[in-house]
Coordinates of C-alpha atoms in Angstrom, one line a residue:
Chain Q
M1 CA 5.5 2.3 16.6
K2 CA 3.6 0.8 13.8
N3 CA -0.1 0.5 14.4
Q4 CA -0.6 -3.2 15.0
E5 CA -3.9 -5.0 14.5
L6 CA -5.1 -8.4 15.6
K7 CA -4.4 -10.7 12.6
T8 CA -5.1 -14.3 11.6
I9 CA -1.8 -16.2 10.8
I10 CA -2.0 -19.6 9.2
T11 CA 1.1 -21.8 9.1
F12 CA 1.7 -24.8 6.9
E13 CA 3.8 -28.0 6.9
T14 CA 5.2 -27.4 3.4
T15 CA 5.9 -24.5 1.1
Q16 CA 3.8 -26.1 -1.6
Q17 CA 0.8 -26.0 0.7
A18 CA 1.4 -22.3 1.4
M19 CA 1.6 -21.4 -2.2
E20 CA -1.5 -23.6 -3.0
V21 CA -3.5 -21.7 -0.4
E22 CA -2.3 -18.4 -1.7
D23 CA -3.7 -19.3 -5.1
L24 CA -6.9 -20.5 -3.6
V25 CA -7.6 -17.2 -1.6
K26 CA -6.8 -15.2 -4.7
E27 CA -9.3 -17.2 -6.8
N28 CA -11.9 -16.7 -4.1
N29 CA -11.3 -13.0 -3.7
I30 CA -10.3 -13.3 -0.1
K31 CA -7.9 -10.6 1.1
A32 CA -4.9 -12.6 2.5
R33 CA -1.2 -12.8 1.6
L34 CA 1.9 -14.8 2.3
I35 CA 4.4 -13.4 4.7
P36 CA 7.5 -14.9 6.4
V37 CA 6.3 -16.7 9.6
P38 CA 6.4 -14.1 12.5
S39 CA 9.3 -14.8 14.9
N40 CA 7.0 -15.7 17.8
I41 CA 5.5 -18.7 16.0
S42 CA 7.3 -21.8 14.8
A43 CA 6.3 -23.9 11.8
G44 CA 7.5 -26.4 9.3
C45 CA 7.4 -24.0 6.4
G46 CA 8.8 -20.5 6.5
L47 CA 5.8 -18.8 4.8
A48 CA 2.5 -18.2 6.5
L49 CA -0.8 -16.8 5.3
C50 CA -1.8 -13.5 6.9
S51 CA -5.2 -11.9 6.9
S52 CA -7.5 -9.7 9.0
I53 CA -9.6 -11.6 11.5
S54 CA -12.8 -11.0 9.5
E55 CA -11.5 -13.2 6.7
Q56 CA -10.5 -16.1 9.0
E57 CA -13.8 -18.0 8.7
K58 CA -13.8 -17.9 4.9
I59 CA -10.2 -19.1 4.7
E60 CA -10.9 -21.9 7.1
L61 CA -13.8 -23.2 5.0
L62 CA -11.6 -23.0 1.9
I63 CA -8.9 -25.0 3.5
K64 CA -11.3 -27.6 4.8
K65 CA -13.0 -27.9 1.4
N66 CA -9.6 -28.5 -0.3
E67 CA -8.6 -30.9 2.4
I68 CA -5.3 -29.2 3.2
S69 CA -4.0 -30.8 6.4
G70 CA -1.4 -29.9 9.0
I71 CA -2.3 -26.3 9.2
K72 CA -2.3 -24.3 12.4
I73 CA -4.3 -21.1 13.0
Y74 CA -3.0 -18.3 15.2
N75 CA -4.2 -14.9 16.2
I76 CA -1.5 -12.3 17.0
F77 CA -1.0 -8.6 16.8
Y78 CA 1.0 -7.8 13.7
Chain V
M1 CA 3.7 -20.3 34.2
I2 CA 0.1 -20.4 35.1
K3 CA -2.4 -22.5 33.1
I4 CA -6.0 -21.5 33.2
N5 CA -9.0 -23.4 31.9
A6 CA -11.7 -21.0 30.9
I7 CA -13.7 -23.4 28.7
G8 CA -17.4 -22.6 29.2
D9 CA -16.7 -19.2 30.8
V10 CA -18.5 -16.2 29.4
C11 CA -16.8 -12.8 28.9
P12 CA -15.5 -11.2 31.1
I13 CA -14.6 -14.2 33.2
P14 CA -11.6 -15.2 31.1
V15 CA -10.2 -11.7 31.3
I16 CA -10.7 -11.6 35.1
K17 CA -9.0 -15.0 35.5
V18 CA -6.0 -13.7 33.5
K19 CA -5.9 -10.5 35.5
N20 CA -5.8 -12.5 38.7
A21 CA -3.0 -14.6 37.3
M22 CA -1.1 -11.5 36.3
K23 CA -1.2 -10.3 39.9
E24 CA -0.2 -13.7 41.2
L25 CA 2.8 -13.8 38.8
N26 CA 3.6 -10.2 39.7
N27 CA 3.5 -9.3 36.0
K28 CA 6.3 -11.6 35.1
G29 CA 6.2 -15.0 33.3
I30 CA 3.8 -16.8 31.1
I31 CA 0.0 -17.3 31.3
E32 CA -1.6 -20.0 29.2
I33 CA -5.4 -19.9 29.1
T34 CA -7.9 -22.1 27.1
V35 CA -11.2 -20.6 25.9
D36 CA -13.9 -21.9 23.7
N37 CA -14.7 -19.1 21.4
E38 CA -13.1 -16.6 19.1
I39 CA -14.6 -13.5 20.8
A40 CA -12.9 -14.4 24.1
V41 CA -9.6 -14.6 22.2
Q42 CA -10.2 -11.2 20.7
N43 CA -11.1 -9.6 24.1
L44 CA -8.1 -11.2 25.7
S45 CA -6.0 -9.9 22.9
K46 CA -7.3 -6.4 23.3
M47 CA -6.3 -6.4 26.9
A48 CA -2.8 -7.9 26.3
N49 CA -2.2 -5.4 23.6
Q50 CA -3.3 -2.4 25.7
K51 CA -0.9 -3.6 28.4
N52 CA 1.9 -4.2 25.9
F53 CA 2.1 -7.9 26.6
Q54 CA 2.8 -10.3 23.8
I55 CA -0.1 -12.6 23.0
I56 CA -0.5 -15.6 20.7
S57 CA -3.6 -17.6 20.3
E58 CA -3.7 -20.9 18.6
K59 CA -6.9 -22.5 17.4
I60 CA -6.9 -26.1 18.4
N61 CA -10.4 -26.9 17.1
D62 CA -13.8 -25.1 16.8
K63 CA -14.4 -25.1 20.5
E64 CA -10.8 -24.8 21.8
Y65 CA -8.3 -21.9 21.6
K66 CA -5.0 -21.9 23.4
V67 CA -4.0 -18.4 24.3
T68 CA -0.5 -17.7 25.5
I69 CA 0.4 -14.4 27.2
N70 CA 4.0 -13.5 27.8
L71 CA 4.3 -10.9 30.5
S72 CA 7.9 -10.0 29.9
K73 CA 7.8 -6.6 28.3
E74 CA 11.4 -6.8 27.2
D75 CA 10.5 -9.5 24.7
V76 CA 9.7 -6.8 22.2
K77 CA 9.1 -8.1 18.7
C78 CA 12.0 -7.2 16.3
E79 CA 9.4 -6.1 13.8
L80 CA 9.0 -2.6 15.5
I81 CA 9.6 0.1 13.0
Q82 CA 11.4 3.2 14.0
D83 CA 11.1 6.3 11.9
N84 CA 14.1 7.8 10.3
N85 CA 16.3 4.9 10.7
I86 CA 17.6 4.9 7.2
N87 CA 21.2 3.9 6.3
N88 CA 23.2 4.3 3.2
S89 CA 22.5 1.0 1.6
V90 CA 20.8 0.5 -1.7
V91 CA 18.7 -2.6 -2.6
V92 CA 18.7 -3.7 -6.2
I93 CA 15.8 -5.7 -7.5
S94 CA 17.0 -7.0 -10.9
S95 CA 14.4 -9.6 -11.5
D96 CA 10.8 -10.4 -10.6
K97 CA 12.1 -13.6 -9.0
M98 CA 14.5 -14.1 -6.1
G99 CA 17.2 -16.8 -6.7
D100 CA 17.5 -19.3 -9.5
G101 CA 15.2 -22.3 -9.9
D102 CA 11.5 -22.7 -9.7
E103 CA 9.8 -19.5 -11.1
K104 CA 6.8 -19.6 -8.8
L105 CA 9.0 -20.1 -5.8
G106 CA 11.2 -17.3 -6.9
K107 CA 8.3 -14.8 -7.2
T108 CA 7.0 -15.8 -3.8
L109 CA 10.4 -15.4 -2.2
L110 CA 10.8 -11.9 -3.7
K111 CA 7.3 -10.8 -2.4
S112 CA 8.3 -12.2 1.0
F113 CA 11.6 -10.3 0.9
I114 CA 10.0 -7.0 0.1
F115 CA 7.5 -7.6 2.9
S116 CA 10.3 -8.4 5.3
L117 CA 11.9 -5.0 4.5
T118 CA 8.8 -3.3 5.9
K119 CA 9.5 -5.0 9.2
C120 CA 13.2 -4.1 9.5
D121 CA 14.5 -1.7 12.1
V122 CA 16.9 0.0 9.7
L123 CA 15.9 0.6 6.1
P124 CA 17.8 1.1 2.9
S125 CA 17.9 4.6 1.4
T126 CA 16.9 3.4 -2.0
I127 CA 15.4 0.5 -3.8
I128 CA 16.2 0.3 -7.5
F129 CA 14.1 -1.8 -9.9
Y130 CA 15.4 -2.9 -13.3
N131 CA 15.0 -5.5 -16.0
S132 CA 12.1 -7.7 -15.0
G133 CA 12.2 -6.1 -11.5
A134 CA 10.3 -3.3 -13.2
F135 CA 7.1 -5.4 -12.9
L136 CA 7.2 -5.0 -9.1
T137 CA 6.4 -1.3 -9.3
S138 CA 3.9 -1.6 -12.0
T139 CA 0.1 -2.2 -11.9
N140 CA -0.8 -5.8 -10.9
S141 CA 2.3 -6.1 -8.7
E142 CA 1.4 -7.8 -5.5
S143 CA 4.1 -5.8 -3.6
L144 CA 2.6 -2.3 -4.2
E145 CA 1.2 -2.0 -0.7
D146 CA 4.6 -2.9 0.9
L147 CA 6.5 -0.6 -1.5
K148 CA 4.2 2.3 -0.7
T149 CA 4.7 1.6 3.0
L150 CA 8.5 1.7 2.5
E151 CA 8.1 4.9 0.5
N152 CA 6.1 6.5 3.3
L153 CA 8.9 5.5 5.7
G154 CA 11.4 7.5 3.7
V155 CA 12.8 4.9 1.3
E156 CA 13.4 6.1 -2.2
I157 CA 11.8 3.8 -4.8
T158 CA 12.9 4.1 -8.4
T159 CA 12.5 2.1 -11.6
C160 CA 14.6 2.1 -14.7
G161 CA 12.7 3.9 -17.5
T162 CA 14.3 1.8 -20.3
C163 CA 12.9 -1.4 -18.7
I164 CA 9.4 0.1 -18.3
N165 CA 9.5 0.9 -22.0
Y166 CA 10.9 -2.4 -23.0
Y167 CA 8.3 -4.4 -21.2
N168 CA 5.5 -2.1 -22.4
L169 CA 4.5 -1.3 -18.8
P170 CA 2.5 1.9 -18.0
E171 CA 4.8 4.9 -18.3
K172 CA 4.3 6.0 -14.7
P173 CA 4.9 3.3 -12.1
E174 CA 2.4 2.8 -9.3
V175 CA 5.0 3.7 -6.7
G176 CA 8.2 5.8 -6.8
S177 CA 9.9 7.5 -9.7
V178 CA 11.4 6.7 -13.0
S179 CA 15.1 7.0 -13.5
N180 CA 17.8 6.4 -16.1
M181 CA 21.1 4.6 -16.0
Y182 CA 23.1 7.7 -15.0
F183 CA 21.0 8.0 -11.9
I184 CA 21.2 4.3 -11.1
A185 CA 24.9 4.2 -11.7
E186 CA 25.5 7.2 -9.4
K187 CA 23.3 5.8 -6.7
L188 CA 25.1 2.5 -6.7
L189 CA 28.6 4.0 -6.7
N190 CA 27.7 6.4 -3.8
S191 CA 26.2 3.8 -1.6
S192 CA 28.1 2.1 1.2
N193 CA 26.3 -1.2 0.6
V194 CA 24.6 -2.7 -2.5
I195 CA 22.2 -5.5 -1.6
K196 CA 21.0 -7.8 -4.3
P197 CA 18.6 -10.4 -2.8
Chain O
M1 CA -42.1 -11.1 49.0
G2 CA -38.6 -10.7 50.5
D3 CA -37.9 -14.3 49.5
I4 CA -38.8 -13.6 45.9
M5 CA -36.8 -10.4 45.8
N6 CA -33.8 -12.4 46.7
K7 CA -34.4 -15.0 44.1
K8 CA -31.5 -14.9 41.8
M9 CA -31.7 -15.7 38.2
F10 CA -28.8 -16.7 36.1
C11 CA -27.9 -13.7 34.0
S12 CA -26.3 -13.9 30.6
G13 CA -26.5 -10.4 29.2
G14 CA -29.7 -8.9 27.9
C15 CA -29.1 -7.4 24.5
S16 CA -25.6 -8.9 24.6
A17 CA -27.5 -12.1 23.8
K18 CA -28.4 -10.8 20.4
L19 CA -27.0 -12.8 17.4
G20 CA -24.1 -11.1 15.7
A21 CA -25.2 -8.5 13.1
G22 CA -23.1 -10.0 10.3
L23 CA -24.6 -13.5 10.7
L24 CA -28.1 -12.1 10.8
S25 CA -27.9 -9.9 7.8
S26 CA -26.4 -12.6 5.6
M27 CA -29.3 -14.9 6.5
L28 CA -32.0 -12.2 6.1
N29 CA -30.7 -11.3 2.6
K30 CA -31.4 -14.8 1.4
I31 CA -35.1 -14.7 2.4
P32 CA -37.3 -13.8 -0.6
Q33 CA -39.6 -10.9 0.3
S34 CA -43.2 -10.8 -1.0
Y35 CA -44.5 -7.4 -2.1
D36 CA -47.3 -5.6 -0.4
K37 CA -47.6 -1.9 -1.1
N38 CA -49.1 -1.3 2.4
L39 CA -46.0 -2.5 4.1
I40 CA -44.3 0.9 4.4
V41 CA -41.4 -0.3 6.6
G42 CA -40.2 -3.8 6.5
F43 CA -36.9 -5.5 7.4
K44 CA -35.0 -4.5 4.3
G45 CA -34.1 -1.2 5.9
S46 CA -33.1 -2.8 9.2
D47 CA -35.6 -0.4 10.8
D48 CA -36.9 -0.7 14.4
A49 CA -40.4 -2.0 13.7
A50 CA -42.7 -2.9 10.9
V51 CA -45.3 -0.4 9.7
Y52 CA -48.4 -1.5 7.8
K53 CA -50.7 1.1 6.3
L54 CA -54.4 0.7 7.0
T55 CA -55.7 4.0 5.8
D56 CA -54.2 7.3 4.8
E57 CA -54.3 8.4 8.4
L58 CA -53.6 5.2 10.2
A59 CA -50.9 2.6 10.2
L60 CA -50.1 -0.3 12.5
V61 CA -46.6 -0.5 14.1
H62 CA -45.5 -3.9 15.0
T63 CA -42.5 -5.1 16.9
L64 CA -41.2 -7.8 19.2
D65 CA -38.3 -8.3 21.5
F66 CA -37.2 -10.8 24.1
F67 CA -34.1 -11.9 25.9
P68 CA -32.6 -13.7 28.9
P69 CA -32.1 -11.9 32.2
M70 CA -29.3 -9.4 32.8
V71 CA -30.3 -8.5 36.4
E72 CA -31.0 -10.8 39.3
D73 CA -34.3 -9.3 40.4
P74 CA -37.2 -10.8 38.4
Y75 CA -39.5 -7.8 38.7
I76 CA -36.9 -5.4 37.5
F77 CA -36.0 -7.8 34.7
G78 CA -39.7 -7.8 33.6
Q79 CA -39.7 -4.0 33.6
I80 CA -36.5 -3.9 31.6
A81 CA -37.7 -6.4 29.0
A82 CA -41.0 -4.6 28.5
T83 CA -39.3 -1.2 28.3
N84 CA -37.0 -2.6 25.7
A85 CA -39.8 -4.1 23.6
L86 CA -42.0 -1.0 23.8
S87 CA -39.1 1.2 22.8
D88 CA -39.2 0.3 19.1
I89 CA -42.7 1.7 18.8
Y90 CA -41.4 5.0 20.2
A91 CA -38.4 4.9 17.9
M92 CA -40.8 5.0 14.9
G93 CA -42.8 7.8 16.5
G94 CA -45.8 5.7 17.3
D95 CA -48.1 5.1 20.3
V96 CA -48.4 1.8 22.2
K97 CA -51.8 0.0 22.1
T98 CA -51.5 -3.7 22.9
A99 CA -48.8 -6.1 24.1
L100 CA -48.5 -9.9 24.3
N101 CA -46.1 -11.7 26.6
I102 CA -43.4 -13.9 25.2
V103 CA -42.2 -16.3 27.9
C104 CA -39.7 -19.1 28.1
F105 CA -39.4 -20.7 31.5
P106 CA -37.9 -23.9 33.0
E107 CA -40.5 -26.3 34.3
N108 CA -38.7 -27.0 37.5
E109 CA -38.1 -23.3 38.4
D110 CA -40.0 -21.4 41.0
F111 CA -43.2 -20.1 39.3
N112 CA -43.2 -17.1 41.7
I113 CA -40.3 -15.8 39.7
L114 CA -42.3 -15.9 36.6
G115 CA -45.1 -14.0 38.4
E116 CA -42.7 -11.3 39.3
I117 CA -41.4 -11.0 35.8
L118 CA -44.9 -10.7 34.4
S119 CA -45.8 -8.1 37.0
G120 CA -42.8 -6.0 36.1
G121 CA -43.6 -6.2 32.4
N122 CA -47.2 -5.3 33.0
S123 CA -46.3 -2.2 35.0
K124 CA -44.5 -0.8 32.0
I125 CA -47.2 -1.7 29.5
I126 CA -49.7 0.3 31.7
E127 CA -47.3 3.2 32.0
A128 CA -47.0 3.2 28.2
G129 CA -50.7 3.6 28.0
G130 CA -51.2 0.1 26.4
V131 CA -53.0 -3.0 27.5
L132 CA -51.7 -6.5 28.0
A133 CA -53.8 -8.7 25.8
G134 CA -52.4 -12.1 26.3
G135 CA -49.2 -14.0 25.5
H136 CA -47.5 -17.3 25.0
S137 CA -45.1 -19.3 27.1
I138 CA -43.1 -22.5 26.5
A139 CA -40.9 -24.6 28.8
D140 CA -37.3 -24.0 28.1
D141 CA -33.9 -24.6 29.6
S142 CA -33.5 -21.0 30.7
I143 CA -35.6 -17.9 31.4
K144 CA -36.4 -15.5 28.6
Y145 CA -39.0 -12.8 28.5
G146 CA -40.3 -10.0 26.3
L147 CA -43.2 -8.6 24.4
S148 CA -44.8 -8.5 21.0
V149 CA -46.2 -5.0 20.8
T150 CA -48.7 -3.3 18.5
G151 CA -49.0 0.4 18.2
T152 CA -50.4 3.0 15.9
I153 CA -49.1 5.9 13.9
N154 CA -50.0 8.4 11.2
P155 CA -48.3 7.1 8.1
N156 CA -47.2 10.6 7.3
K157 CA -45.4 11.0 10.6
I158 CA -43.3 7.9 10.6
L159 CA -39.8 8.4 11.9
K160 CA -37.6 6.2 9.7
N161 CA -34.2 5.2 10.9
N162 CA -32.1 5.7 7.8
T163 CA -33.0 9.1 6.4
P164 CA -30.7 11.6 8.2
K165 CA -30.2 15.0 6.7
V166 CA -26.7 16.4 6.2
G167 CA -26.2 19.3 8.7
D168 CA -28.6 17.9 11.3
V169 CA -27.3 17.3 14.8
L170 CA -27.4 13.9 16.6
I171 CA -29.0 13.6 20.0
L172 CA -28.9 10.6 22.3
T173 CA -31.4 10.5 25.1
K174 CA -29.9 8.0 27.6
P175 CA -26.4 7.4 28.9
L176 CA -24.2 4.6 27.4
G177 CA -22.3 2.0 29.3
I178 CA -25.2 -0.3 30.3
G179 CA -23.6 -3.5 29.0
I180 CA -20.3 -2.8 30.7
I181 CA -22.0 -1.9 34.0
T182 CA -24.3 -4.9 34.1
T183 CA -21.4 -7.2 33.2
S184 CA -19.2 -5.6 35.9
A185 CA -22.0 -6.0 38.4
K186 CA -22.1 -9.7 37.7
V187 CA -18.6 -10.0 38.9
N188 CA -19.1 -7.5 41.7
E189 CA -17.0 -4.8 40.2
A190 CA -19.6 -2.0 39.8
S191 CA -20.8 0.4 42.5
T192 CA -24.4 0.4 43.7
N193 CA -24.8 4.0 42.3
S194 CA -23.8 2.9 38.8
I195 CA -26.0 -0.2 38.9
D196 CA -28.9 1.9 40.1
L197 CA -28.4 4.4 37.2
A198 CA -28.1 1.5 34.7
I199 CA -31.4 0.0 36.0
K200 CA -33.0 3.4 35.9
S201 CA -32.0 3.8 32.3
M202 CA -33.1 0.4 31.3
T203 CA -36.6 0.9 33.0
T204 CA -37.3 4.4 31.6
L205 CA -39.7 4.3 28.7
N206 CA -38.6 6.1 25.6
K207 CA -42.2 7.4 25.5
Y208 CA -41.2 10.8 27.0
A209 CA -38.3 11.5 24.8
S210 CA -40.4 10.4 21.8
E211 CA -43.2 12.7 22.6
I212 CA -40.8 15.6 22.7
L213 CA -38.9 14.9 19.6
R214 CA -42.0 14.4 17.5
K215 CA -42.6 18.1 17.6
Y216 CA -39.4 18.9 15.8
K217 CA -37.9 18.5 12.4
V218 CA -36.4 15.0 13.0
S219 CA -34.9 13.4 9.8
A220 CA -34.1 10.0 11.3
C221 CA -34.7 8.2 14.6
T222 CA -33.7 4.8 16.1
D223 CA -33.2 3.3 19.5
V224 CA -29.8 2.2 20.7
T225 CA -29.8 -1.4 21.8
G226 CA -27.7 -4.5 21.2
F227 CA -25.5 -3.2 18.4
G228 CA -24.2 -0.4 20.5
L229 CA -24.2 3.3 19.6
L230 CA -21.9 2.8 16.7
G231 CA -23.8 -0.1 15.3
H232 CA -27.1 1.6 15.4
L233 CA -25.7 4.9 14.1
N234 CA -24.1 3.0 11.2
E235 CA -27.6 1.6 10.3
M236 CA -28.9 5.1 10.2
L237 CA -26.3 6.6 7.9
S238 CA -27.1 5.2 4.4
S239 CA -25.4 7.7 2.1
T240 CA -24.2 10.1 4.8
S241 CA -21.5 10.1 7.4
A242 CA -21.4 11.3 11.0
T243 CA -18.9 13.0 13.3
L244 CA -19.1 12.4 17.0
Y245 CA -17.5 14.3 19.9
V246 CA -16.4 12.2 22.9
D247 CA -17.0 14.9 25.5
N248 CA -20.6 15.3 24.4
I249 CA -21.5 11.6 24.8
P250 CA -23.6 10.8 27.9
Y251 CA -22.3 7.6 29.7
I252 CA -22.2 6.2 33.1
K253 CA -18.9 7.4 34.5
E254 CA -17.9 4.2 36.1
A255 CA -18.2 2.4 32.7
F256 CA -15.0 4.1 31.7
K257 CA -13.1 2.6 34.6
C258 CA -14.6 -0.8 34.1
A259 CA -13.7 -0.7 30.4
E260 CA -10.1 0.2 31.4
E261 CA -10.2 -3.0 33.5
F262 CA -11.4 -4.9 30.5
L263 CA -14.7 -5.8 32.1
I264 CA -16.3 -5.8 28.6
T265 CA -18.7 -8.0 26.9
A266 CA -18.6 -10.6 24.0
G267 CA -21.4 -8.5 22.4
G268 CA -19.2 -5.4 22.4
Q269 CA -16.4 -7.3 20.5
K270 CA -19.0 -8.7 18.0
N271 CA -20.1 -5.1 17.4
R272 CA -16.5 -4.0 16.9
N273 CA -16.0 -6.8 14.4
F274 CA -19.1 -5.8 12.5
V275 CA -18.7 -2.0 12.2
G276 CA -15.2 -1.4 13.5
D277 CA -13.7 -0.9 10.0
K278 CA -16.2 1.9 9.3
V279 CA -15.2 4.0 12.3
C280 CA -12.2 6.3 12.5
F281 CA -11.1 7.1 16.1
N282 CA -9.1 10.3 16.4
N283 CA -7.1 10.1 19.7
V284 CA -10.0 8.5 21.5
P285 CA -9.0 6.6 24.6
F286 CA -9.5 2.8 24.4
P287 CA -12.1 2.6 27.2
M288 CA -14.2 5.2 25.3
E289 CA -14.1 3.0 22.1
E290 CA -15.4 0.1 24.2
I291 CA -18.3 2.3 25.5
L292 CA -19.2 3.2 22.0
F293 CA -19.4 -0.4 20.9
D294 CA -21.0 -1.5 24.2
P295 CA -24.4 -3.3 23.6
Q296 CA -27.1 -1.3 25.4
T297 CA -30.2 -2.9 26.9
S298 CA -33.3 -0.8 26.4
G299 CA -31.1 2.2 25.4
G300 CA -32.2 5.7 24.5
L301 CA -33.4 7.2 21.3
L302 CA -30.8 8.4 18.8
F303 CA -32.1 11.0 16.4
A304 CA -31.0 13.5 13.9
V305 CA -32.7 16.9 14.1
D306 CA -32.5 20.3 12.5
K307 CA -29.7 22.3 14.0
T308 CA -31.7 25.5 14.3
Q309 CA -34.1 23.8 16.7
V310 CA -31.4 22.9 19.2
P311 CA -32.1 25.6 21.8
Q312 CA -35.8 24.6 22.1
I313 CA -35.4 20.9 22.0
K314 CA -32.5 21.1 24.5
N315 CA -34.8 23.0 26.9
E316 CA -37.5 20.2 26.6
L317 CA -35.0 17.3 26.9
N318 CA -33.7 18.9 30.1
S319 CA -37.0 17.8 31.7
L320 CA -36.2 14.2 31.1
S321 CA -35.0 12.2 34.1
L322 CA -31.8 10.9 32.4
P323 CA -28.8 12.7 31.0
F324 CA -28.9 13.3 27.3
G325 CA -26.2 14.5 24.9
I326 CA -26.0 16.4 21.6
I327 CA -23.3 14.0 20.5
G328 CA -22.4 15.1 17.0
E329 CA -23.7 15.8 13.5
I330 CA -24.5 14.3 10.2
T331 CA -22.1 15.1 7.4
E332 CA -21.6 14.4 3.7
N333 CA -20.4 10.9 2.9
K334 CA -16.8 10.5 3.8
K335 CA -14.1 7.7 3.7
F336 CA -15.2 6.6 7.1
K337 CA -18.8 6.3 8.0
I338 CA -18.3 7.5 11.5
E339 CA -15.5 9.8 12.8
V340 CA -15.1 10.0 16.5
N341 CA -13.1 12.9 17.9
N342 CA -11.6 13.4 21.3
G343 CA -12.8 16.6 22.9
G344 CA -16.2 18.3 22.6
K345 CA -18.2 20.7 20.5
Y346 CA -20.7 23.2 21.8
Y347 CA -24.1 23.2 20.1
D348 CA -26.5 26.0 20.9

C-alpha cells in the first residue's frame, strides 16, 4: 500500500479558478499541484489543489489576498 | 451517525469523544465531529489512519473544522496501488496537451491524466512519448515526479529520440529511455491495447 | 493543609503550552540584534540560556521559564516549574545563584494555593544551592508560575547546545513520555505508578546529572523540554546528523500504551509538524514516534560525549535516581537529520 500522508486539498467552483491558483502558487514558490478531485470529496470543478499540510497557511493567505471565493479546504490522507 | 461538538475541547478530549462514539457505534457507521483547531484535526487524522478508517476534514472557518470519520473499512479508496499489477497496454502521449481546444486547459488535463495513472490499480506496461509529448519527460516538465513514480512501479517510460533532437531538448530525458521508431512500432503492434488520451 | 492538598487547579499542559517552534523562530528572526562581544551565547543559536562574560574566569548565565499548571497539586506544581526553570542553567554547565519568582494569579482564587506554589518553588531553589531573591506577580485569568534564574559559569567551560562531534554518543538522563502521561492522567487513563514516576522526573533537578557530565568530554548539551526529544535533538545537530535506537531510549512504559490509545497532546503534533520532515523512522511503531515528539516538562539533559568515556560515565550515571539511556550517536550529515531505528545497540 502506498505510503499515505495527511494532505491539504482545496476544491474550486470553476476550472478557471483552479488554474489561476495553480499559477499563483507557482509564482510564490509554494509546493502545490493540481490533481483530479479525490473520489471522497465532491466539488464543482474536477481539479483540486493538493499540498502538504505545512503549505496550507501560505496558500490560504494567497487565496484570500487574491479574493478567490467559493473554495473549500479539506484535509485527507492521500 | 453520531455528531460530536468538540469546540473548545483541548487534546486529547476530541480523540476520547471519538473513541467513545466508535464503541457506541460498534465500529460501524459515520462519526461527525467539529473541532476548533488544525492540530485537533491532525491528531484525529492520525488516529483514524492508524485504525484504517477513512477521514475527511473540511475547514469551515478559522475556528471551525468539520471532521467526518467513516468506520466502514470496506470503503477502501480506489487509489490503492498494488505492486506488479501491470497489463499489456501501452499509453501513447503524442502531444504536450490532451484534447483539442484551449492550450492551457490541454496541458493541465494531460498533467492530471498522468497523475491519475499513478493512482490506478492496474498500470500500462509502457508509456511512449513522441512529438511534443517529448517535453513531458524533459527538464521543466511538471510531470516528472509522477513519471518517476510510475517507473518505480514497473512501467516502462520511453521517448522518441528524433523528437528530442527536433525540439532541441537535452539528449537524455529526465525519466526513462530514448527509443527510435522501430522500437515504438514494435511496442505498439505487440500490445493488446493502445491508449491515446 | 489537607484542604489545600485537595485544591485542584485547572491544568492545561506545562511545556505543551509553549508556542509552536515555527511561529517563534520566524518572529525572532525579524528582531534586529545589537552586538556586544561579551554576550557569548544569545538567542541566535536557540541555546538554553544566555551567557554574558564578566571576566576571563566568570560569566553570568541567565534564563527564565514559566507556564500554566500540568498537575493538580499546587506544591508539586511549584516544584516542577522551579525545577524546569533551573534546568537551563545546568544544561549550560553552570551553577545556580539567585532566582526571582514570576507569578500570574487570578484575583478571586484562593491565595493559599499561591502560597503552596511558591513554597514548592522555593524548596527547589534551596536544593539547587541558590537563593530566592524576590519576584513579580500580576493578576491574570489563569495561574502561571516560574522563575527567572541567574547562575555563574567559567566562560571556558560553557556547554553549548549545538556543537556535537561526529562519533560522540548521545545520552539522555530522564525518561520520556511525561507529556503523554500527564495528559492521560487528566482524563484518568494513567496509573498511579506512572504518574508518580512522571512527577518524580519533573521534580528532579538536572543538577546531579550536570555535575557528573561536566567531568567528561561533552561536545554539546541541552535539556529536553517542550519541543520533545526530536525537537531539541534537531536544535543540537547543526551540520551533523544523529542515529537513535528505540530500545535504548528511556521512557515511562505506560506512555506507549497511552500513545497507542491516542492520548496524545496538541504540543506533540506541533512538534511533529515542525521537525517531522527531518526525521526518518525505520520500522518504528507509531506510539514510539509519538513518545519521541512528546513535549517534556522539566525533562532530562541530552548530551553528546566521547565514546571512549562511556564505561566511566555509565557507572556514575547509574547513581542517579532516574533511568537514563545511551540513545544513539552523532554521525556525519545525512539526508535526514535524525534516523530512528527499531531495535537497540549496545554501547560499552
